[in-house]
Tab-separated table of C-alpha atoms in Angstrom:
chain	number	residue	atom	x	y	z
F	1	MET	CA	-8.890	-11.251	26.241
F	2	PHE	CA	-7.044	-9.024	23.819
F	3	SER	CA	-4.135	-7.007	25.116
F	4	CYS	CA	-4.010	-3.258	24.749
F	5	ASN	CA	-0.312	-2.536	24.826
F	6	ASN	CA	0.041	-1.179	21.268
F	7	LYS	CA	2.143	-4.206	20.266
F	8	ILE	CA	1.550	-6.719	17.489
F	9	SER	CA	3.155	-10.041	16.587
F	10	LEU	CA	5.408	-10.747	13.623
F	11	ARG	CA	2.670	-12.888	12.086
F	12	GLN	CA	0.380	-9.873	12.168
F	13	VAL	CA	3.150	-7.723	10.690
F	14	TYR	CA	3.455	-10.180	7.786
F	15	ARG	CA	-0.264	-10.157	7.086
F	16	LEU	CA	-0.535	-6.388	7.351
F	17	PHE	CA	2.202	-5.882	4.782
F	18	VAL	CA	0.739	-8.469	2.397
F	19	PHE	CA	-2.573	-6.597	2.496
F	20	ASP	CA	-0.896	-3.234	2.021
F	21	LEU	CA	1.149	-4.427	-0.976
F	22	ILE	CA	-1.201	-6.515	-3.114
F	23	GLY	CA	-4.115	-4.083	-3.446
F	24	ILE	CA	-2.954	-1.367	-5.830
F	25	CYS	CA	-0.282	-3.429	-7.564
F	26	THR	CA	-2.658	-6.196	-8.705
F	27	LEU	CA	-5.308	-3.753	-9.927
F	28	VAL	CA	-3.312	-0.967	-11.574
F	29	LEU	CA	0.056	-2.501	-12.405
F	30	PRO	CA	-0.761	-5.259	-14.980
F	31	ALA	CA	-1.841	-2.757	-17.654
F	32	LYS	CA	1.302	-0.689	-17.088
F	33	LEU	CA	3.517	-3.785	-17.257
F	34	ALA	CA	1.923	-4.740	-20.572
F	35	TYR	CA	2.494	-1.198	-21.867
F	36	PHE	CA	6.163	-1.165	-20.884
F	37	SER	CA	7.221	-4.765	-21.391
F	38	ASP	CA	4.540	-6.967	-23.063
F	39	SER	CA	5.297	-10.585	-22.094
F	40	ASP	CA	8.584	-9.450	-20.583
F	41	GLY	CA	6.421	-7.985	-17.827
F	42	LEU	CA	6.960	-11.297	-16.041
F	43	ILE	CA	10.689	-10.562	-15.974
F	44	ALA	CA	9.975	-6.950	-14.993
F	45	ILE	CA	8.033	-8.216	-11.964
F	46	LEU	CA	11.089	-10.136	-10.768
F	47	ILE	CA	13.323	-7.105	-11.402
F	48	GLY	CA	10.943	-4.938	-9.409
F	49	GLY	CA	10.984	-7.475	-6.584
F	50	LEU	CA	14.774	-7.339	-6.455
F	51	ILE	CA	14.823	-3.521	-6.443
F	52	ALA	CA	12.179	-3.424	-3.712
F	53	SER	CA	14.208	-5.962	-1.714
F	54	ALA	CA	17.258	-3.703	-1.939
F	55	PHE	CA	15.131	-0.755	-0.769
F	56	LEU	CA	13.819	-2.804	2.151
F	57	TRP	CA	17.340	-3.946	3.088
F	58	TYR	CA	18.422	-0.294	3.091
F	59	LEU	CA	15.505	0.634	5.361
F	60	GLY	CA	16.472	-2.250	7.631
F	61	ARG	CA	19.970	-0.824	8.010
F	62	ILE	CA	18.467	2.585	8.816
F	63	VAL	CA	16.177	1.105	11.467
F	64	ALA	CA	19.074	-0.838	12.993
F	65	GLY	CA	21.194	2.328	13.087
F	66	MET	CA	18.456	4.363	14.738
F	67	GLY	CA	17.652	1.718	17.339
F	68	THR	CA	14.039	2.917	17.512
F	69	ASP	CA	11.277	4.076	15.192
F	70	LEU	CA	11.850	7.012	12.840
F	71	ILE	CA	9.734	9.602	14.636
F	72	SER	CA	11.192	8.903	18.079
F	73	PHE	CA	14.736	9.035	16.704
F	74	MET	CA	14.160	12.338	14.945
F	75	GLU	CA	12.510	13.907	17.982
F	76	GLN	CA	15.469	12.868	20.136
F	77	SER	CA	18.400	13.455	17.778
F	78	VAL	CA	17.526	15.742	14.838
F	79	PRO	CA	17.082	19.553	15.092
F	80	VAL	CA	13.470	20.519	15.699
F	81	TRP	CA	13.131	22.635	12.557
F	82	LEU	CA	14.471	19.852	10.322
F	83	THR	CA	12.258	17.278	12.040
F	84	LYS	CA	9.135	19.364	11.402
F	85	ILE	CA	10.001	19.907	7.725
F	86	ILE	CA	10.620	16.204	7.104
F	87	LEU	CA	7.522	15.077	9.000
F	88	LEU	CA	5.355	17.586	7.130
F	89	PHE	CA	6.672	16.349	3.798
F	90	LEU	CA	6.020	12.743	4.839
F	91	SER	CA	2.508	13.776	5.856
F	92	LEU	CA	1.997	15.226	2.383
F	93	LEU	CA	3.140	11.971	0.797
F	94	ALA	CA	0.732	10.053	3.039
F	95	VAL	CA	-2.111	12.349	1.944
F	96	LEU	CA	-1.315	11.851	-1.742
F	97	GLU	CA	-1.059	8.078	-1.402
F	98	ALA	CA	-4.268	7.895	0.655
F	99	GLY	CA	-6.041	10.015	-1.935
F	100	TYR	CA	-4.809	7.826	-4.774
F	101	GLY	CA	-5.883	4.666	-2.959
F	102	ALA	CA	-9.318	6.160	-2.262
F	103	TYR	CA	-9.605	7.229	-5.909
F	104	VAL	CA	-8.851	3.715	-7.184
F	105	PHE	CA	-11.177	2.140	-4.599
F	106	SER	CA	-14.078	4.462	-5.484
F	107	ASP	CA	-13.480	4.113	-9.225
F	108	VAL	CA	-13.417	0.307	-9.068
F	109	MET	CA	-16.571	0.231	-6.942
F	110	LYS	CA	-18.400	2.606	-9.272
F	111	ARG	CA	-17.361	0.730	-12.418
F	112	GLY	CA	-17.778	-2.762	-11.063
F	113	LEU	CA	-20.735	-2.705	-8.673
F	114	ILE	CA	-22.775	0.515	-8.534
F	115	PRO	CA	-22.269	2.540	-11.735
F	116	GLU	CA	-25.405	4.591	-11.081
F	117	GLU	CA	-24.132	6.011	-7.792
F	118	SER	CA	-22.195	9.250	-7.391
F	119	TYR	CA	-18.427	8.908	-7.265
F	120	THR	CA	-18.203	11.648	-4.645
F	121	LEU	CA	-20.707	9.915	-2.358
F	122	ILE	CA	-18.821	6.621	-2.637
F	123	LEU	CA	-15.554	8.409	-1.906
F	124	ILE	CA	-16.936	10.176	1.178
F	125	LEU	CA	-18.272	6.941	2.653
F	126	ILE	CA	-14.990	5.114	2.024
F	127	LEU	CA	-12.861	7.831	3.627
F	128	LEU	CA	-15.189	8.160	6.616
F	129	ALA	CA	-15.051	4.410	7.193
F	130	ALA	CA	-11.258	4.396	6.853
F	131	ALA	CA	-10.912	7.368	9.224
F	132	TYR	CA	-13.121	5.625	11.766
F	133	ALA	CA	-10.972	2.503	11.472
F	134	VAL	CA	-7.881	4.578	12.283
F	135	CYS	CA	-9.371	5.207	15.724
F	136	GLY	CA	-8.874	1.545	16.606
F	137	GLY	CA	-5.091	1.868	16.506
F	138	ILE	CA	-2.540	-0.596	15.187
F	139	GLU	CA	-3.778	-3.544	17.229
F	140	SER	CA	-7.295	-3.363	15.811
F	141	ARG	CA	-5.914	-3.211	12.271
F	142	ALA	CA	-3.700	-6.196	12.921
F	143	ARG	CA	-6.483	-8.333	14.405
F	144	LEU	CA	-8.912	-7.468	11.612
F	145	TYR	CA	-6.555	-8.240	8.744
F	146	GLU	CA	-5.272	-11.355	10.455
F	147	VAL	CA	-8.794	-12.764	9.975
F	148	LEU	CA	-9.359	-11.302	6.502
F	149	PHE	CA	-6.006	-12.671	5.345
F	150	VAL	CA	-7.413	-16.204	5.187
F	151	ILE	CA	-10.490	-15.079	3.238
F	152	THR	CA	-8.326	-13.157	0.780
F	153	ALA	CA	-5.913	-16.064	0.263
F	154	VAL	CA	-8.776	-18.498	-0.407
F	155	GLY	CA	-10.462	-16.038	-2.791
F	156	LEU	CA	-7.297	-15.477	-4.822
F	157	ALA	CA	-6.613	-19.209	-5.014
F	158	LEU	CA	-10.171	-19.822	-6.292
F	159	MET	CA	-9.810	-17.098	-8.902
F	160	PHE	CA	-6.507	-18.506	-10.165
F	161	LEU	CA	-7.880	-22.045	-10.359
F	162	ILE	CA	-11.126	-21.120	-12.117
F	163	ALA	CA	-9.579	-18.635	-14.563
F	164	ALA	CA	-6.827	-21.128	-15.456
F	165	SER	CA	-9.394	-23.200	-17.380
F	166	ASP	CA	-9.377	-20.545	-20.152
F	167	PHE	CA	-5.604	-20.139	-20.158
F	168	ASP	CA	-3.977	-20.127	-23.621
F	169	TRP	CA	-0.187	-20.543	-23.741
F	170	SER	CA	-0.082	-19.093	-27.254
F	171	TYR	CA	-0.778	-15.649	-25.765
F	172	VAL	CA	2.286	-15.889	-23.525
F	173	GLY	CA	5.555	-14.817	-25.115
F	174	PRO	CA	7.744	-14.298	-26.941
F	175	PHE	CA	10.219	-13.265	-24.259
F	176	LEU	CA	13.251	-10.963	-24.321
F	177	THR	CA	12.051	-9.170	-27.436
F	178	GLY	CA	12.180	-5.658	-25.996
F	179	ASP	CA	15.055	-3.574	-24.743
F	180	PRO	CA	16.254	-3.993	-21.145
F	181	GLY	CA	15.212	-0.438	-20.347
F	182	SER	CA	11.556	-1.327	-20.860
F	183	MET	CA	11.799	-4.168	-18.357
F	184	VAL	CA	13.501	-1.884	-15.857
F	185	LYS	CA	10.713	0.680	-16.310
F	186	GLY	CA	8.176	-2.015	-15.557
F	187	GLY	CA	10.161	-3.034	-12.488
F	188	LEU	CA	10.310	0.564	-11.257
F	189	ALA	CA	6.550	0.912	-11.763
F	190	GLU	CA	6.196	-2.081	-9.459
F	191	VAL	CA	8.470	-0.484	-6.862
F	192	PHE	CA	6.263	2.636	-6.873
F	193	CYS	CA	3.324	0.388	-5.917
F	194	PHE	CA	5.423	-0.975	-3.041
F	195	VAL	CA	5.779	2.404	-1.321
F	196	PRO	CA	4.024	0.949	1.799
F	197	LEU	CA	7.322	-0.819	2.513
F	198	PHE	CA	8.559	2.492	3.878
F	199	SER	CA	6.231	2.136	6.869
F	200	VAL	CA	8.656	-0.452	8.258
F	201	VAL	CA	10.591	2.457	9.803
F	202	PHE	CA	7.663	3.017	12.201
F	203	PHE	CA	7.309	-0.593	13.340
F	204	PRO	CA	9.992	-0.813	16.061
F	205	SER	CA	7.508	0.923	18.370
F	206	TYR	CA	4.816	-1.655	17.540
F	207	ILE	CA	6.662	-4.933	18.104
F	208	GLN	CA	8.374	-6.573	21.041
F	209	LYS	CA	12.054	-5.796	21.543
F	210	SER	CA	12.898	-9.466	21.017
F	211	ASP	CA	11.260	-9.409	17.548
F	212	GLU	CA	13.166	-6.424	16.145
F	213	LYS	CA	15.914	-8.541	14.572
F	214	LYS	CA	13.285	-10.565	12.687
F	215	LEU	CA	11.274	-7.558	11.490
F	216	ILE	CA	12.976	-7.034	8.114
F	217	ARG	CA	12.989	-10.769	7.392
F	218	THR	CA	9.244	-10.886	8.069
F	219	VAL	CA	8.525	-7.899	5.823
F	220	MET	CA	10.778	-9.417	3.131
F	221	ALA	CA	8.621	-12.557	3.211
F	222	ALA	CA	5.504	-10.390	2.802
F	223	LEU	CA	7.133	-8.556	-0.120
F	224	TRP	CA	7.907	-11.741	-2.028
F	225	SER	CA	4.465	-13.137	-1.265
F	226	ALA	CA	3.040	-10.043	-2.989
F	227	VAL	CA	5.503	-10.463	-5.881
F	228	LEU	CA	4.390	-14.091	-6.289
F	229	VAL	CA	0.708	-13.090	-6.372
F	230	LEU	CA	1.446	-10.383	-8.941
F	231	PHE	CA	3.538	-12.784	-11.056
F	232	LEU	CA	0.812	-15.460	-11.128
F	233	LEU	CA	-1.895	-12.897	-11.841
F	234	TYR	CA	0.042	-11.319	-14.712
F	235	LEU	CA	0.771	-14.765	-16.191
F	236	LEU	CA	-2.936	-15.582	-15.960
F	237	LEU	CA	-3.902	-12.280	-17.584
F	238	LEU	CA	-1.425	-12.838	-20.412
F	239	GLY	CA	-2.823	-16.311	-21.034
F	240	SER	CA	-6.374	-15.009	-20.986
F	241	PHE	CA	-6.128	-11.792	-23.004
F	242	GLY	CA	-2.628	-11.362	-24.448
F	243	SER	CA	-0.406	-8.341	-23.878
F	244	GLY	CA	-2.059	-6.325	-26.663
F	245	ALA	CA	-5.467	-6.454	-25.005
F	246	LEU	CA	-4.004	-5.847	-21.559
F	247	LYS	CA	-2.671	-2.465	-22.675
F	248	THR	CA	-6.206	-1.235	-23.395
F	249	MET	CA	-7.705	-2.281	-20.042
F	250	ARG	CA	-7.880	-0.058	-17.001
F	251	TYR	CA	-8.292	-2.819	-14.421
F	252	PRO	CA	-7.465	-6.133	-16.142
F	253	ALA	CA	-8.007	-8.180	-12.982
F	254	VAL	CA	-11.581	-6.867	-12.703
F	255	THR	CA	-12.185	-7.669	-16.377
F	256	LEU	CA	-10.882	-11.179	-15.783
F	257	MET	CA	-13.273	-11.681	-12.887
F	258	THR	CA	-16.295	-10.506	-14.876
F	259	ASN	CA	-15.502	-13.213	-17.474
F	260	ILE	CA	-15.678	-15.941	-14.847
F	261	HIS	CA	-19.040	-17.708	-14.823
F	262	MET	CA	-19.899	-20.451	-12.390
F	263	GLU	CA	-23.079	-22.121	-13.567
F	264	SER	CA	-25.275	-23.917	-11.037
F	265	SER	CA	-23.303	-22.537	-8.148
F	266	PHE	CA	-23.969	-20.264	-5.216
F	267	LEU	CA	-21.030	-18.185	-6.494
F	268	LYS	CA	-22.640	-17.107	-9.757
F	269	ARG	CA	-21.522	-13.531	-9.063
F	270	PHE	CA	-17.932	-14.536	-8.432
F	271	ASP	CA	-16.786	-11.172	-9.739
F	272	ALA	CA	-18.673	-9.422	-6.930
F	273	PHE	CA	-17.115	-11.781	-4.398
F	274	MET	CA	-13.615	-11.106	-5.711
F	275	LEU	CA	-14.230	-7.363	-5.824
F	276	GLY	CA	-14.986	-7.639	-2.128
F	277	ILE	CA	-11.585	-9.259	-1.641
F	278	TRP	CA	-9.894	-6.379	-3.455
F	279	PHE	CA	-11.900	-3.898	-1.440
F	280	PHE	CA	-10.369	-5.353	1.723
F	281	THR	CA	-6.864	-4.750	0.409
F	282	LEU	CA	-7.599	-1.230	-0.869
F	283	PHE	CA	-9.297	-0.319	2.391
F	284	ALA	CA	-6.225	-1.560	4.255
F	285	LEU	CA	-4.002	0.659	2.090
F	286	ILE	CA	-6.113	3.782	2.677
F	287	ASN	CA	-6.257	3.027	6.387
F	288	LEU	CA	-2.463	2.632	6.428
F	289	TYR	CA	-1.817	6.090	4.979
F	290	LEU	CA	-4.464	7.810	7.090
F	291	PHE	CA	-2.998	6.175	10.189
F	292	TYR	CA	0.598	7.215	9.518
F	293	GLY	CA	-0.415	10.580	8.088
F	294	THR	CA	-2.213	11.300	11.364
F	295	LYS	CA	0.748	10.020	13.370
F	296	LEU	CA	3.178	12.222	11.444
F	297	LEU	CA	1.040	15.361	11.555
F	298	THR	CA	0.418	14.878	15.277
F	299	ALA	CA	4.170	14.595	15.833
F	300	VAL	CA	4.631	17.963	14.076
F	301	PHE	CA	2.182	19.888	16.298
F	302	ALA	CA	2.436	17.784	19.458
F	303	PRO	CA	5.977	16.391	19.780
F	304	GLY	CA	6.291	13.415	22.078
F	305	MET	CA	2.788	12.116	21.369
F	306	SER	CA	3.919	9.827	18.569
F	307	GLU	CA	4.335	7.013	21.101
F	308	THR	CA	0.873	5.505	21.027
F	309	THR	CA	-0.909	3.633	23.785
F	310	CYS	CA	-4.553	2.792	24.361
F	311	GLU	CA	-4.941	5.915	26.459
F	312	ASN	CA	-2.939	8.292	24.256
F	313	VAL	CA	-2.981	7.639	20.525
F	314	PRO	CA	-2.683	9.949	17.518
F	315	ASP	CA	-6.005	8.619	16.264
F	316	GLY	CA	-8.592	10.510	18.247
F	317	HIS	CA	-7.951	10.661	22.023
F	318	THR	CA	-6.623	14.218	22.036
F	319	ARG	CA	-7.846	17.367	20.385
F	320	LYS	CA	-4.751	17.746	18.218
F	321	SER	CA	-4.977	14.140	17.124
F	322	TRP	CA	-8.588	14.572	16.073
F	323	PHE	CA	-7.594	17.688	14.153
F	324	ALA	CA	-4.731	15.823	12.446
F	325	LEU	CA	-6.995	12.919	11.446
F	326	ALA	CA	-9.668	15.283	10.114
F	327	ALA	CA	-7.100	17.305	8.161
F	328	ILE	CA	-5.457	14.244	6.613
F	329	THR	CA	-8.838	12.756	5.637
F	330	LEU	CA	-10.097	16.018	4.135
F	331	LEU	CA	-6.917	16.513	2.100
F	332	ALA	CA	-7.078	12.900	0.882
F	333	PHE	CA	-10.645	13.603	-0.279
F	334	VAL	CA	-9.468	16.640	-2.244
F	335	VAL	CA	-6.676	14.600	-3.884
F	336	ALA	CA	-9.099	11.812	-4.860
F	337	GLU	CA	-11.566	14.309	-6.312
F	338	LEU	CA	-8.855	15.978	-8.392
F	339	LEU	CA	-7.608	12.626	-9.663
F	340	TYR	CA	-11.098	11.644	-10.811
F	341	TYR	CA	-12.455	14.889	-12.207
F	342	ARG	CA	-9.240	16.568	-13.346
F	343	HIS	CA	-7.545	13.417	-14.662
F	344	GLY	CA	-4.439	14.090	-12.608
F	345	GLU	CA	-3.197	10.505	-12.400
F	346	VAL	CA	-0.211	11.129	-14.681
F	347	LEU	CA	0.806	14.164	-12.606
F	348	PHE	CA	0.501	12.123	-9.414
F	349	LEU	CA	2.624	9.281	-10.784
F	350	ASN	CA	5.277	11.725	-11.987
F	351	TYR	CA	5.356	13.289	-8.527
F	352	VAL	CA	5.837	9.889	-6.878
F	353	CYS	CA	8.503	8.969	-9.436
F	354	TYR	CA	10.606	12.133	-9.418
F	355	VAL	CA	9.953	13.602	-5.955
F	356	GLY	CA	8.421	11.098	-3.582
F	357	MET	CA	10.641	8.061	-4.125
F	358	PRO	CA	13.955	9.999	-4.199
F	359	PHE	CA	12.926	11.674	-0.941
F	360	LEU	CA	12.040	8.346	0.706
F	361	ILE	CA	15.421	6.964	-0.342
F	362	LEU	CA	17.606	9.930	0.619
F	363	PHE	CA	16.113	11.447	3.738
F	364	PRO	CA	16.279	8.423	6.142
F	365	GLY	CA	20.029	8.209	5.569
F	366	LEU	CA	20.352	11.981	5.981
F	367	ALA	CA	18.327	11.893	9.208
F	368	LEU	CA	20.491	9.063	10.565
F	369	ILE	CA	23.742	10.886	9.737
F	370	VAL	CA	22.550	14.182	11.217
F	371	GLY	CA	21.164	12.477	14.305
F	372	LYS	CA	24.335	10.466	14.946
F	373	ALA	CA	26.539	13.522	14.435
F	374	ARG	CA	24.385	15.606	16.758
F	375	ARG	CA	24.529	12.940	19.460
F	376	LYS	CA	28.312	12.775	19.229
F	377	GLY	CA	28.514	16.559	19.335
């Protein structure tokens, strides 16, 4: 019988983070890496992994200094007005990221499977399903993706093996032909896709006390698993299309799958099967941001309710929690609609680059310093 104590294992933490990291980065990032770095995108991927590792190490130090999850620490140690401002801004970031994930999910589904259907209808159904999934809490997410992890790993391995038959080494290289700045730009683009790493600051409330020292090491393993998948996929895309063709593609991984044909096999529509695998990862990402967006917004209007249990969760068991979930979902819908119909993707990426990421880097340290000083005072 499953427990209902709002705790998950480190193995489940690893699989959750792998799901959250590989979705957007494997769909959107290859074309951007080719634009910035050509074949040096392989080096940019490793640079991005190192930068993301440094960011995760920094978050680990913050978590260790707080001794609890971010929301609990701020409610206990940071002035109320500052706590509300920071949590509201984090809620906004969660809305934007959820909207972007829903936009990519709906766009891929419309382009790849059901081009005749309305984008808005697809988007509504995806967000409703993701909002409903939030109501299961962290344990339900962990159990679901623990099972889907195996299916996803097998699907990716099959894709790599089958697509490797058309690999052409002449498309790969030459290396180190561009300036170092281009490789760094590619690495930073990768880091922007690894924003879900920030959610590690919430996990002390979801794991056993004895596992807290191993948390960052577990998430680091998930990070480099995602980097490895991205590295192999980009190498495969280079060998299949070349960097010049990659620059012109919106979703190179989807294009690669549509070129895979398995004659005399029950997997003749392998592209549809693999799209299903990507849908799992994108759904996990949307669910992640809706979950934490709801948690953050609930903490703003109902302090003290951020500690979730099966009887009291910020996912639907109180009126304010329902309101927070509905508000976050509705705002994510608006963001996704604007991204699709107003072509606001460049504006969104600039916001993440120049506002979102600096905030995520600076404010945890500021909150820790203010909280420690206030406790001493």
